[in-house]
Coordinates of C-alpha atoms in Angstrom, one line a residue:
M1 CA 0.0 0.0 0.0
E2 CA 1.4 3.4 -1.0
F3 CA 0.8 6.7 0.8
H4 CA 1.5 10.1 -0.6
H5 CA 3.8 11.5 2.0
G6 CA 4.5 15.2 2.3
T7 CA 6.7 17.4 4.5
Y8 CA 8.0 20.9 4.0
E9 CA 10.9 19.5 2.0
D10 CA 8.5 17.8 -0.4
L11 CA 6.3 20.8 -1.1
D12 CA 6.6 22.7 -4.4
A13 CA 5.5 26.3 -5.2
E14 CA 1.9 25.2 -5.9
D15 CA 1.8 23.3 -2.5
Y16 CA 3.1 26.4 -0.7
A17 CA 0.4 28.5 -2.4
I18 CA -2.2 26.0 -1.0
L19 CA -0.6 26.2 2.4
D20 CA -0.8 30.0 2.4
R21 CA -4.5 29.8 1.6
V22 CA -5.1 27.2 4.3
T23 CA -3.2 29.4 6.8
A24 CA -5.2 32.5 5.9
A25 CA -8.5 30.6 6.2
A26 CA -7.5 29.0 9.5
S27 CA -6.5 32.4 10.8
E28 CA -9.9 33.7 10.0
Y29 CA -11.9 30.8 11.4
L30 CA -9.8 30.4 14.6
H31 CA -10.5 34.0 15.7
L32 CA -14.2 33.4 15.7
T33 CA -15.4 32.9 19.2
D34 CA -18.2 30.6 18.3
T35 CA -16.2 28.3 16.0
A36 CA -14.0 25.2 16.5
L37 CA -11.8 24.0 13.7
V38 CA -11.5 20.2 13.4
F39 CA -8.6 19.0 11.3
P40 CA -6.3 15.9 10.9
I41 CA -3.2 15.5 13.0
G42 CA -1.3 14.2 10.0
F43 CA -0.5 10.6 10.6
K44 CA 1.7 9.3 7.8
E45 CA 2.1 12.8 6.4
H46 CA -0.4 12.6 3.5
Y47 CA 0.2 15.8 1.5
D48 CA -3.3 17.1 2.1
H49 CA -3.4 16.2 5.8
F50 CA 0.1 17.7 6.3
I51 CA -0.8 21.0 4.5
V52 CA -4.0 21.4 6.6
R53 CA -2.3 20.6 9.9
E54 CA 0.6 22.9 9.1
G55 CA -1.7 25.7 7.8
V56 CA -3.6 25.6 11.1
R57 CA -0.3 25.6 13.1
E58 CA 1.1 28.5 11.0
S59 CA -2.1 30.5 11.5
D60 CA -1.0 31.3 15.1
E61 CA 2.0 33.6 15.6
K62 CA 3.4 31.2 18.3
R63 CA 3.0 28.3 15.8
R64 CA 0.7 26.4 18.1
F65 CA -2.8 25.1 17.9
S66 CA -5.4 27.7 18.9
K67 CA -7.7 27.1 21.9
N68 CA -10.5 26.3 19.6
S69 CA -8.6 23.6 17.7
I70 CA -9.7 20.0 17.8
I71 CA -7.2 17.7 16.3
A72 CA -8.4 14.3 15.1
E73 CA -6.6 11.1 14.4
E74 CA -7.2 9.9 10.8
K75 CA -8.7 6.5 10.3
P76 CA -7.1 4.1 9.5
L77 CA -3.8 5.9 9.3
S78 CA -3.3 6.2 13.0
G79 CA -3.5 2.4 13.3
L80 CA -1.0 1.8 10.5
A81 CA 1.7 4.2 11.7
N82 CA 5.1 2.9 12.5
A83 CA 7.3 3.9 15.5
A84 CA 8.9 6.8 13.7
E85 CA 5.5 8.2 12.6
L86 CA 4.1 7.8 16.1
A87 CA 7.1 9.7 17.5
R88 CA 6.5 12.6 15.0
I89 CA 2.9 12.9 16.2
D90 CA 4.0 12.7 19.8
S91 CA 6.5 15.5 19.1
I92 CA 3.8 17.7 17.6
V93 CA 1.5 17.1 20.6
A94 CA 4.3 18.1 23.0
E95 CA 5.5 21.1 21.0
D96 CA 2.0 22.5 20.6
N97 CA 0.9 21.9 24.2
V98 CA -2.1 19.8 23.3
E99 CA -3.3 16.8 25.2
P100 CA -4.9 13.6 24.1
R101 CA -8.6 13.2 24.9
P102 CA -9.4 9.5 24.5
F103 CA -13.0 8.4 24.4
K104 CA -14.9 5.1 24.3
Y105 CA -16.1 4.0 20.9
D106 CA -16.8 0.9 18.8
P107 CA -14.2 0.3 16.1
G108 CA -16.4 -2.4 14.5
E109 CA -19.1 0.2 14.0
M110 CA -16.5 2.6 12.6
V111 CA -15.4 0.1 10.1
D112 CA -19.0 -0.5 9.0
I113 CA -19.5 3.2 8.6
V114 CA -16.3 3.7 6.7
F115 CA -17.0 0.8 4.4
R116 CA -20.6 2.0 3.7
H117 CA -19.9 5.7 3.2
Y118 CA -16.3 6.0 2.2
T119 CA -16.2 3.5 -0.6
S120 CA -12.6 4.2 -1.6
Q121 CA -11.5 2.9 1.8
V122 CA -12.6 -0.7 1.6
E123 CA -9.3 -2.5 1.6
P124 CA -8.8 -5.0 4.5
V125 CA -5.9 -3.0 5.7
Y126 CA -8.2 -0.2 6.5
S127 CA -10.3 -2.2 9.0
K128 CA -7.0 -3.5 10.5
G129 CA -5.8 0.0 11.1
I130 CA -9.0 1.1 12.8
I131 CA -9.3 -2.0 15.0
D132 CA -5.5 -2.0 15.9
R133 CA -5.4 1.7 16.9
A134 CA -8.4 1.2 19.2
A135 CA -6.7 -1.8 20.8
V136 CA -3.4 0.2 21.2
L137 CA -5.2 3.1 22.9
Q138 CA -7.2 0.7 25.1
E139 CA -4.0 -0.9 26.3
H140 CA -2.2 2.4 26.7
Y141 CA -5.0 3.9 28.9
Q142 CA -5.7 0.5 30.5
T143 CA -9.5 0.5 29.9
D144 CA -11.9 -2.3 29.5
F145 CA -13.2 -0.9 26.2
P146 CA -11.7 0.3 22.9
L147 CA -10.8 3.9 22.5
D148 CA -10.4 6.6 19.9
C149 CA -8.6 9.8 20.5
I150 CA -8.8 13.5 19.6
Y151 CA -6.3 16.2 20.8
A152 CA -7.1 19.7 22.2
P153 CA -5.1 22.5 23.7
K154 CA -4.4 22.2 27.4

């Protein structure tokens, strides 16, 4: 399975123009008092996920996520990440002073929803990623039930 990775080193002029537009839009939305911006944390550095994440980060002069940011783990990418990719996400979480907010959920139901409504994501590896991440989080937080996780500023 191939993923389209993107980091600052991989971006071209067109990508930087998109990043600038995302940054401008995020700056506008994040200053609204009645608005929260939900966006991907960027597991596996997909170009589009990376650009959105970095655009939101760049929208703040301190290069941190704003108080009305809600950062989501992508399914199934979070469950397919290797140790280096997990370390990159942990680094972003630490740098931006956000904290994980795990919550109970049913990964089997998530797989059903994804396969029914996101028809490009029906490879067996996708359900494995969703189910595996729920189990990893369950073990990490030592609960009796599977978990998903979002991140929010402290």
